């Protein structure tokens, strides 16, 4: 399977100070990449040496947003000349070229990620950059390359033309059919499948330390699948998906920190550093809590040396991916975009985006065939098909003007609200402002989280003397946004909404002495959504939602309202998910111990009706918890509980659950259970049998003694012979 190939930069025709071609050996959010000298002569050239002789399948180039070459040529070679000269190309074989967009449609605010499919064997790759596209930002007529990625297979056969036939021959004798239509579309059935973790976009927008953990978890996931541990594999899959969002966020923080350092805003840099450390620690604690990673995987960045791609490894290699979070040797005057948008807005789509071309002989496009009739093989350009949106970047105004790249609309701000969103959130926009609401509606999860945290800060800083109507308007619009965020699938956004809701109930309302009606409004608008999240497919979100509901029910402001218990005793729906049913009855069982049935929302009637109906639920865990609730209720109310249950007779006890319940009642009362009665009867029977056997044995012993006496008596009655004495003669 093709994978990422490490490389080193052998030579380049030149570079601007601080933008050496060796920067291309590192993939991270903060890399600056290579930049040609100012007013250089064209063409410019870079030669790369791969760490092994390989069969290249795919090349990826991330171009600069405005220092864009008009054309890039590709050459490959098995070896270099003995005395290497930068412009000597006798031993290089030309693969073809690609053209890059001038980026005018995006205003030079988007970088183009170009994927080039090739099929060539060698160890040295040469890139030749032709004259730049002219635009108002590129005042020195330079060309630049932010990153380059090579994906391929090790080439171990001496005759590459026989690779395919040998693979097919081996598959034939092993009984594998790679052309089996049943395997079509699967990773197993595609020998040219490329892992998303090898894609250039992954490394360029991920925190390197998190990327290392993701790759390790991906290895464990594949091992789990091979061992058919599908539950564990599913758990790892979810962890990888969550970690990718975490890595993007940390990458953004790192860029913001480096920008602050460049501007000498050291307070902001310190704040970003602390923010990163807190967030990273929180994530790592969660990973360790779920036993997904060990301590070796989470070494601090200072413990991991920064190494070029020549020493890095893909998921298919055994070497760990090095962390690149530490200070790098290149200057910090330029920064890459920190992360990809989750769902880029439509206006971001255009030709200056991720495009794919094919330089291999496999390209069979009709337009390509027609074009090749009039163009020599070495001059063939390839059509591009757009697959992935680019990342919008703010063009650099001058060498000293460095700003964070925008992710949606203007620089550093979320995309504007759509007409539908404006109609839906009109009142919130009037009260909170369009900027904050736009962040809450953004397609980028970090903006949604930032909007909630900004709202949290605004409510906390609201002065005590504010008019009541204004306070109520802010509260109700805030709850509107909280209710929307409670449905968010991204964990940090969901947690931020819980933090905001807790603050509103426990601090904002008491501080401004608002009525209980406002507290009731907060609870009634959010508790149905929270209960729904307790049935989420993510175990972590289920636990977070359940714990918060339990915590909220015990708030002194909420406890007296008795709202949450009334939701928990609602009958379980037949079509509800198993997780939702288990969470609801589990919450009822826990809160019942805290609140009891003394006027806090729970009563004997509503709890028992709910529990008895839950005894018929299809899920065993729900039935088991219902039995536990009934037994706990019996401990407190005894006879009242029996009114909700069928009579204790043999017919009822045929149901295992009712049998368990009634035996539990007997234990609570101190009465022997049916099983104990049977055990006592059995023990008494065994004791009687034992005594009977002992009596029989004793009688048998007496009978034997009588027989012995009788035998002795018979011996005593036997005739005795006497011999007569002879008389004496005188």
PDB file of N, CA and C in Angstrom, residues 610-685:
ATOM      1  N   UNK A 610     -43.380   4.268  36.834  1.00  0.00           N
ATOM      2  CA  UNK A 610     -42.295   4.233  35.849  1.00  0.00           C
ATOM      3  C   UNK A 610     -41.484   2.942  35.974  1.00  0.00           C
ATOM      4  N   UNK A 611     -41.132   2.549  37.200  1.00  0.00           N
ATOM      5  CA  UNK A 611     -40.277   1.381  37.409  1.00  0.00           C
ATOM      6  C   UNK A 611     -40.981   0.093  36.987  1.00  0.00           C
ATOM      7  N   UNK A 612     -42.276  -0.039  37.304  1.00  0.00           N
ATOM      8  CA  UNK A 612     -43.008  -1.253  36.930  1.00  0.00           C
ATOM      9  C   UNK A 612     -43.105  -1.366  35.413  1.00  0.00           C
ATOM     10  N   UNK A 613     -43.333  -0.239  34.738  1.00  0.00           N
ATOM     11  CA  UNK A 613     -43.373  -0.288  33.266  1.00  0.00           C
ATOM     12  C   UNK A 613     -42.001  -0.608  32.686  1.00  0.00           C
ATOM     13  N   UNK A 614     -40.935  -0.159  33.372  1.00  0.00           N
ATOM     14  CA  UNK A 614     -39.579  -0.439  32.888  1.00  0.00           C
ATOM     15  C   UNK A 614     -39.215  -1.912  33.018  1.00  0.00           C
ATOM     16  N   UNK A 615     -39.940  -2.665  33.867  1.00  0.00           N
ATOM     17  CA  UNK A 615     -39.674  -4.099  34.001  1.00  0.00           C
ATOM     18  C   UNK A 615     -39.954  -4.856  32.706  1.00  0.00           C
ATOM     19  N   UNK A 616     -40.706  -4.247  31.814  1.00  0.00           N
ATOM     20  CA  UNK A 616     -41.049  -4.897  30.555  1.00  0.00           C
ATOM     21  C   UNK A 616     -40.189  -4.408  29.397  1.00  0.00           C
ATOM     22  N   UNK A 617     -39.182  -3.598  29.680  1.00  0.00           N
ATOM     23  CA  UNK A 617     -38.336  -3.068  28.607  1.00  0.00           C
ATOM     24  C   UNK A 617     -37.488  -4.181  27.993  1.00  0.00           C
ATOM     25  N   UNK A 618     -37.148  -3.992  26.709  1.00  0.00           N
ATOM     26  CA  UNK A 618     -36.406  -5.036  25.987  1.00  0.00           C
ATOM     27  C   UNK A 618     -34.944  -5.134  26.401  1.00  0.00           C
ATOM     28  N   UNK A 619     -34.414  -4.100  27.035  1.00  0.00           N
ATOM     29  CA  UNK A 619     -32.993  -4.083  27.407  1.00  0.00           C
ATOM     30  C   UNK A 619     -32.834  -4.622  28.827  1.00  0.00           C
ATOM     31  N   UNK A 620     -31.927  -5.579  28.989  1.00  0.00           N
ATOM     32  CA  UNK A 620     -31.732  -6.219  30.289  1.00  0.00           C
ATOM     33  C   UNK A 620     -31.270  -5.224  31.349  1.00  0.00           C
ATOM     34  N   UNK A 621     -30.358  -4.318  30.977  1.00  0.00           N
ATOM     35  CA  UNK A 621     -29.832  -3.364  31.948  1.00  0.00           C
ATOM     36  C   UNK A 621     -30.935  -2.458  32.494  1.00  0.00           C
ATOM     37  N   UNK A 622     -31.904  -2.103  31.657  1.00  0.00           N
ATOM     38  CA  UNK A 622     -33.020  -1.272  32.108  1.00  0.00           C
ATOM     39  C   UNK A 622     -33.867  -2.040  33.115  1.00  0.00           C
ATOM     40  N   UNK A 623     -34.174  -3.290  32.808  1.00  0.00           N
ATOM     41  CA  UNK A 623     -34.981  -4.110  33.725  1.00  0.00           C
ATOM     42  C   UNK A 623     -34.255  -4.307  35.054  1.00  0.00           C
ATOM     43  N   UNK A 624     -32.953  -4.543  34.981  1.00  0.00           N
ATOM     44  CA  UNK A 624     -32.169  -4.772  36.194  1.00  0.00           C
ATOM     45  C   UNK A 624     -32.159  -3.517  37.075  1.00  0.00           C
ATOM     46  N   UNK A 625     -32.012  -2.340  36.453  1.00  0.00           N
ATOM     47  CA  UNK A 625     -32.024  -1.092  37.225  1.00  0.00           C
ATOM     48  C   UNK A 625     -33.405  -0.838  37.820  1.00  0.00           C
ATOM     49  N   UNK A 626     -34.462  -1.178  37.077  1.00  0.00           N
ATOM     50  CA  UNK A 626     -35.819  -1.010  37.603  1.00  0.00           C
ATOM     51  C   UNK A 626     -36.034  -1.855  38.854  1.00  0.00           C
ATOM     52  N   UNK A 627     -35.529  -3.081  38.871  1.00  0.00           N
ATOM     53  CA  UNK A 627     -35.623  -3.941  40.056  1.00  0.00           C
ATOM     54  C   UNK A 627     -34.912  -3.284  41.233  1.00  0.00           C
ATOM     55  N   UNK A 628     -33.739  -2.704  40.959  1.00  0.00           N
ATOM     56  CA  UNK A 628     -32.975  -2.058  42.026  1.00  0.00           C
ATOM     57  C   UNK A 628     -33.731  -0.853  42.591  1.00  0.00           C
ATOM     58  N   UNK A 629     -34.391  -0.090  41.720  1.00  0.00           N
ATOM     59  CA  UNK A 629     -35.162   1.069  42.173  1.00  0.00           C
ATOM     60  C   UNK A 629     -36.335   0.621  43.048  1.00  0.00           C
ATOM     61  N   UNK A 630     -37.022  -0.424  42.632  1.00  0.00           N
ATOM     62  CA  UNK A 630     -38.172  -0.922  43.409  1.00  0.00           C
ATOM     63  C   UNK A 630     -37.724  -1.393  44.786  1.00  0.00           C
ATOM     64  N   UNK A 631     -36.613  -2.085  44.861  1.00  0.00           N
ATOM     65  CA  UNK A 631     -36.117  -2.553  46.158  1.00  0.00           C
ATOM     66  C   UNK A 631     -35.724  -1.380  47.050  1.00  0.00           C
ATOM     67  N   UNK A 632     -35.102  -0.338  46.452  1.00  0.00           N
ATOM     68  CA  UNK A 632     -34.759   0.849  47.243  1.00  0.00           C
ATOM     69  C   UNK A 632     -36.015   1.548  47.759  1.00  0.00           C
ATOM     70  N   UNK A 633     -37.043   1.602  46.935  1.00  0.00           N
ATOM     71  CA  UNK A 633     -38.305   2.205  47.379  1.00  0.00           C
ATOM     72  C   UNK A 633     -38.937   1.397  48.511  1.00  0.00           C
ATOM     73  N   UNK A 634     -38.845   0.068  48.451  1.00  0.00           N
ATOM     74  CA  UNK A 634     -39.444  -0.786  49.476  1.00  0.00           C
ATOM     75  C   UNK A 634     -38.765  -0.583  50.833  1.00  0.00           C
ATOM     76  N   UNK A 635     -37.445  -0.312  50.790  1.00  0.00           N
ATOM     77  CA  UNK A 635     -36.741  -0.095  52.046  1.00  0.00           C
ATOM     78  C   UNK A 635     -37.319   1.096  52.815  1.00  0.00           C
ATOM     79  N   UNK A 636     -37.863   2.065  52.083  1.00  0.00           N
ATOM     80  CA  UNK A 636     -38.354   3.284  52.721  1.00  0.00           C
ATOM     81  C   UNK A 636     -39.862   3.257  52.981  1.00  0.00           C
ATOM     82  N   UNK A 637     -40.593   2.577  52.107  1.00  0.00           N
ATOM     83  CA  UNK A 637     -42.055   2.705  52.184  1.00  0.00           C
ATOM     84  C   UNK A 637     -42.794   1.378  52.376  1.00  0.00           C
ATOM     85  N   UNK A 638     -42.121   0.252  52.337  1.00  0.00           N
ATOM     86  CA  UNK A 638     -42.656  -1.080  52.634  1.00  0.00           C
ATOM     87  C   UNK A 638     -44.034  -1.326  52.005  1.00  0.00           C
ATOM     88  N   UNK A 639     -45.076  -1.314  52.812  1.00  0.00           N
ATOM     89  CA  UNK A 639     -46.400  -1.771  52.385  1.00  0.00           C
ATOM     90  C   UNK A 639     -46.943  -0.974  51.205  1.00  0.00           C
ATOM     91  N   UNK A 640     -46.613   0.303  51.101  1.00  0.00           N
ATOM     92  CA  UNK A 640     -47.143   1.121  50.001  1.00  0.00           C
ATOM     93  C   UNK A 640     -46.675   0.598  48.633  1.00  0.00           C
ATOM     94  N   UNK A 641     -45.518  -0.009  48.612  1.00  0.00           N
ATOM     95  CA  UNK A 641     -44.957  -0.476  47.345  1.00  0.00           C
ATOM     96  C   UNK A 641     -45.719  -1.689  46.830  1.00  0.00           C
ATOM     97  N   UNK A 642     -46.223  -2.534  47.726  1.00  0.00           N
ATOM     98  CA  UNK A 642     -46.913  -3.757  47.314  1.00  0.00           C
ATOM     99  C   UNK A 642     -48.176  -3.462  46.520  1.00  0.00           C
ATOM    100  N   UNK A 643     -48.756  -2.274  46.672  1.00  0.00           N
ATOM    101  CA  UNK A 643     -49.963  -1.921  45.941  1.00  0.00           C
ATOM    102  C   UNK A 643     -49.726  -1.835  44.435  1.00  0.00           C
ATOM    103  N   UNK A 644     -48.476  -1.589  44.014  1.00  0.00           N
ATOM    104  CA  UNK A 644     -48.165  -1.425  42.595  1.00  0.00           C
ATOM    105  C   UNK A 644     -47.682  -2.730  41.956  1.00  0.00           C
ATOM    106  N   UNK A 645     -47.646  -3.815  42.749  1.00  0.00           N
ATOM    107  CA  UNK A 645     -47.123  -5.084  42.254  1.00  0.00           C
ATOM    108  C   UNK A 645     -48.205  -6.154  42.300  1.00  0.00           C
ATOM    109  N   UNK A 646     -48.116  -7.169  41.458  1.00  0.00           N
ATOM    110  CA  UNK A 646     -49.080  -8.274  41.497  1.00  0.00           C
ATOM    111  C   UNK A 646     -48.904  -9.082  42.782  1.00  0.00           C
ATOM    112  N   UNK A 647     -49.880  -9.928  43.137  1.00  0.00           N
ATOM    113  CA  UNK A 647     -49.773 -10.717  44.375  1.00  0.00           C
ATOM    114  C   UNK A 647     -48.607 -11.694  44.330  1.00  0.00           C
ATOM    115  N   UNK A 648     -48.086 -11.970  45.504  1.00  0.00           N
ATOM    116  CA  UNK A 648     -46.951 -12.879  45.615  1.00  0.00           C
ATOM    117  C   UNK A 648     -47.459 -14.320  45.667  1.00  0.00           C
ATOM    118  N   UNK A 649     -47.581 -14.942  44.492  1.00  0.00           N
ATOM    119  CA  UNK A 649     -48.012 -16.330  44.425  1.00  0.00           C
ATOM    120  C   UNK A 649     -47.145 -17.066  43.416  1.00  0.00           C
ATOM    121  N   UNK A 650     -47.425 -18.342  43.278  1.00  0.00           N
ATOM    122  CA  UNK A 650     -46.611 -19.172  42.386  1.00  0.00           C
ATOM    123  C   UNK A 650     -46.695 -18.704  40.941  1.00  0.00           C
ATOM    124  N   UNK A 651     -47.865 -18.237  40.531  1.00  0.00           N
ATOM    125  CA  UNK A 651     -48.008 -17.759  39.149  1.00  0.00           C
ATOM    126  C   UNK A 651     -47.118 -16.547  38.901  1.00  0.00           C
ATOM    127  N   UNK A 652     -47.121 -15.595  39.837  1.00  0.00           N
ATOM    128  CA  UNK A 652     -46.287 -14.395  39.681  1.00  0.00           C
ATOM    129  C   UNK A 652     -44.812 -14.735  39.731  1.00  0.00           C
ATOM    130  N   UNK A 653     -44.465 -15.672  40.592  1.00  0.00           N
ATOM    131  CA  UNK A 653     -43.051 -16.010  40.758  1.00  0.00           C
ATOM    132  C   UNK A 653     -42.474 -16.767  39.568  1.00  0.00           C
ATOM    133  N   UNK A 654     -43.338 -17.153  38.636  1.00  0.00           N
ATOM    134  CA  UNK A 654     -42.804 -17.757  37.420  1.00  0.00           C
ATOM    135  C   UNK A 654     -42.026 -16.727  36.603  1.00  0.00           C
ATOM    136  N   UNK A 655     -42.350 -15.442  36.790  1.00  0.00           N
ATOM    137  CA  UNK A 655     -41.573 -14.368  36.176  1.00  0.00           C
ATOM    138  C   UNK A 655     -40.317 -14.143  37.031  1.00  0.00           C
ATOM    139  N   UNK A 656     -39.166 -14.287  36.415  1.00  0.00           N
ATOM    140  CA  UNK A 656     -37.903 -14.219  37.152  1.00  0.00           C
ATOM    141  C   UNK A 656     -37.733 -12.871  37.845  1.00  0.00           C
ATOM    142  N   UNK A 657     -38.141 -11.780  37.182  1.00  0.00           N
ATOM    143  CA  UNK A 657     -37.970 -10.456  37.777  1.00  0.00           C
ATOM    144  C   UNK A 657     -38.797 -10.308  39.046  1.00  0.00           C
ATOM    145  N   UNK A 658     -40.079 -10.708  38.977  1.00  0.00           N
ATOM    146  CA  UNK A 658     -40.923 -10.601  40.170  1.00  0.00           C
ATOM    147  C   UNK A 658     -40.429 -11.537  41.273  1.00  0.00           C
ATOM    148  N   UNK A 659     -39.931 -12.689  40.884  1.00  0.00           N
ATOM    149  CA  UNK A 659     -39.372 -13.601  41.884  1.00  0.00           C
ATOM    150  C   UNK A 659     -38.195 -12.945  42.596  1.00  0.00           C
ATOM    151  N   UNK A 660     -37.331 -12.272  41.821  1.00  0.00           N
ATOM    152  CA  UNK A 660     -36.196 -11.560  42.409  1.00  0.00           C
ATOM    153  C   UNK A 660     -36.671 -10.444  43.331  1.00  0.00           C
ATOM    154  N   UNK A 661     -37.710  -9.717  42.895  1.00  0.00           N
ATOM    155  CA  UNK A 661     -38.227  -8.608  43.702  1.00  0.00           C
ATOM    156  C   UNK A 661     -38.784  -9.117  45.034  1.00  0.00           C
ATOM    157  N   UNK A 662     -39.611 -10.143  44.992  1.00  0.00           N
ATOM    158  CA  UNK A 662     -40.231 -10.636  46.227  1.00  0.00           C
ATOM    159  C   UNK A 662     -39.197 -11.266  47.163  1.00  0.00           C
ATOM    160  N   UNK A 663     -38.217 -11.925  46.637  1.00  0.00           N
ATOM    161  CA  UNK A 663     -37.159 -12.451  47.491  1.00  0.00           C
ATOM    162  C   UNK A 663     -36.344 -11.311  48.103  1.00  0.00           C
ATOM    163  N   UNK A 664     -36.186 -10.216  47.308  1.00  0.00           N
ATOM    164  CA  UNK A 664     -35.512  -9.047  47.867  1.00  0.00           C
ATOM    165  C   UNK A 664     -36.309  -8.432  49.002  1.00  0.00           C
ATOM    166  N   UNK A 665     -37.646  -8.393  48.849  1.00  0.00           N
ATOM    167  CA  UNK A 665     -38.492  -7.899  49.931  1.00  0.00           C
ATOM    168  C   UNK A 665     -38.289  -8.733  51.198  1.00  0.00           C
ATOM    169  N   UNK A 666     -38.237 -10.051  51.021  1.00  0.00           N
ATOM    170  CA  UNK A 666     -38.085 -10.943  52.175  1.00  0.00           C
ATOM    171  C   UNK A 666     -36.773 -10.673  52.902  1.00  0.00           C
ATOM    172  N   UNK A 667     -35.712 -10.437  52.150  1.00  0.00           N
ATOM    173  CA  UNK A 667     -34.424 -10.143  52.779  1.00  0.00           C
ATOM    174  C   UNK A 667     -34.484  -8.840  53.553  1.00  0.00           C
ATOM    175  N   UNK A 668     -35.139  -7.828  52.953  1.00  0.00           N
ATOM    176  CA  UNK A 668     -35.258  -6.537  53.631  1.00  0.00           C
ATOM    177  C   UNK A 668     -36.050  -6.685  54.932  1.00  0.00           C
ATOM    178  N   UNK A 669     -37.114  -7.530  54.900  1.00  0.00           N
ATOM    179  CA  UNK A 669     -37.944  -7.744  56.092  1.00  0.00           C
ATOM    180  C   UNK A 669     -37.288  -8.667  57.106  1.00  0.00           C
ATOM    181  N   UNK A 670     -36.250  -9.316  56.749  1.00  0.00           N
ATOM    182  CA  UNK A 670     -35.623 -10.279  57.646  1.00  0.00           C
ATOM    183  C   UNK A 670     -36.292 -11.637  57.617  1.00  0.00           C
ATOM    184  N   UNK A 671     -37.182 -11.855  56.648  1.00  0.00           N
ATOM    185  CA  UNK A 671     -37.848 -13.146  56.503  1.00  0.00           C
ATOM    186  C   UNK A 671     -37.007 -14.048  55.607  1.00  0.00           C
ATOM    187  N   UNK A 672     -37.124 -15.350  55.823  1.00  0.00           N
ATOM    188  CA  UNK A 672     -36.396 -16.247  54.925  1.00  0.00           C
ATOM    189  C   UNK A 672     -37.021 -16.230  53.532  1.00  0.00           C
ATOM    190  N   UNK A 673     -36.183 -16.273  52.586  1.00  0.00           N
ATOM    191  CA  UNK A 673     -36.675 -16.310  51.211  1.00  0.00           C
ATOM    192  C   UNK A 673     -37.095 -17.725  50.861  1.00  0.00           C
ATOM    193  N   UNK A 674     -37.750 -17.834  49.720  1.00  0.00           N
ATOM    194  CA  UNK A 674     -38.196 -19.161  49.275  1.00  0.00           C
ATOM    195  C   UNK A 674     -37.010 -20.095  49.116  1.00  0.00           C
ATOM    196  N   UNK A 675     -35.950 -19.582  48.622  1.00  0.00           N
ATOM    197  CA  UNK A 675     -34.766 -20.418  48.448  1.00  0.00           C
ATOM    198  C   UNK A 675     -34.214 -20.845  49.803  1.00  0.00           C
ATOM    199  N   UNK A 676     -34.233 -19.914  50.750  1.00  0.00           N
ATOM    200  CA  UNK A 676     -33.743 -20.269  52.081  1.00  0.00           C
ATOM    201  C   UNK A 676     -34.662 -21.296  52.749  1.00  0.00           C
ATOM    202  N   UNK A 677     -35.989 -21.155  52.546  1.00  0.00           N
ATOM    203  CA  UNK A 677     -36.923 -22.147  53.103  1.00  0.00           C
ATOM    204  C   UNK A 677     -36.659 -23.514  52.500  1.00  0.00           C
ATOM    205  N   UNK A 678     -36.464 -23.527  51.195  1.00  0.00           N
ATOM    206  CA  UNK A 678     -36.161 -24.818  50.559  1.00  0.00           C
ATOM    207  C   UNK A 678     -34.859 -25.379  51.091  1.00  0.00           C
ATOM    208  N   UNK A 679     -33.893 -24.529  51.309  1.00  0.00           N
ATOM    209  CA  UNK A 679     -32.612 -24.995  51.825  1.00  0.00           C
ATOM    210  C   UNK A 679     -32.762 -25.544  53.247  1.00  0.00           C
ATOM    211  N   UNK A 680     -33.598 -24.874  54.049  1.00  0.00           N
ATOM    212  CA  UNK A 680     -33.835 -25.365  55.411  1.00  0.00           C
ATOM    213  C   UNK A 680     -34.538 -26.717  55.390  1.00  0.00           C
ATOM    214  N   UNK A 681     -35.567 -26.830  54.550  1.00  0.00           N
ATOM    215  CA  UNK A 681     -36.272 -28.115  54.434  1.00  0.00           C
ATOM    216  C   UNK A 681     -35.327 -29.219  53.977  1.00  0.00           C
ATOM    217  N   UNK A 682     -34.504 -28.883  53.030  1.00  0.00           N
ATOM    218  CA  UNK A 682     -33.562 -29.874  52.533  1.00  0.00           C
ATOM    219  C   UNK A 682     -32.582 -30.291  53.623  1.00  0.00           C
ATOM    220  N   UNK A 683     -32.119 -29.295  54.394  1.00  0.00           N
ATOM    221  CA  UNK A 683     -31.191 -29.609  55.479  1.00  0.00           C
ATOM    222  C   UNK A 683     -31.872 -30.464  56.544  1.00  0.00           C
ATOM    223  N   UNK A 684     -33.163 -30.148  56.868  1.00  0.00           N
ATOM    224  CA  UNK A 684     -33.893 -30.947  57.858  1.00  0.00           C
ATOM    225  C   UNK A 684     -34.094 -32.371  57.370  1.00  0.00           C
ATOM    226  N   UNK A 685     -34.430 -32.510  56.095  1.00  0.00           N
ATOM    227  CA  UNK A 685     -34.608 -33.850  55.523  1.00  0.00           C
ATOM    228  C   UNK A 685     -33.319 -34.638  55.576  1.00  0.00           C
TER     229      UNK A 685
END
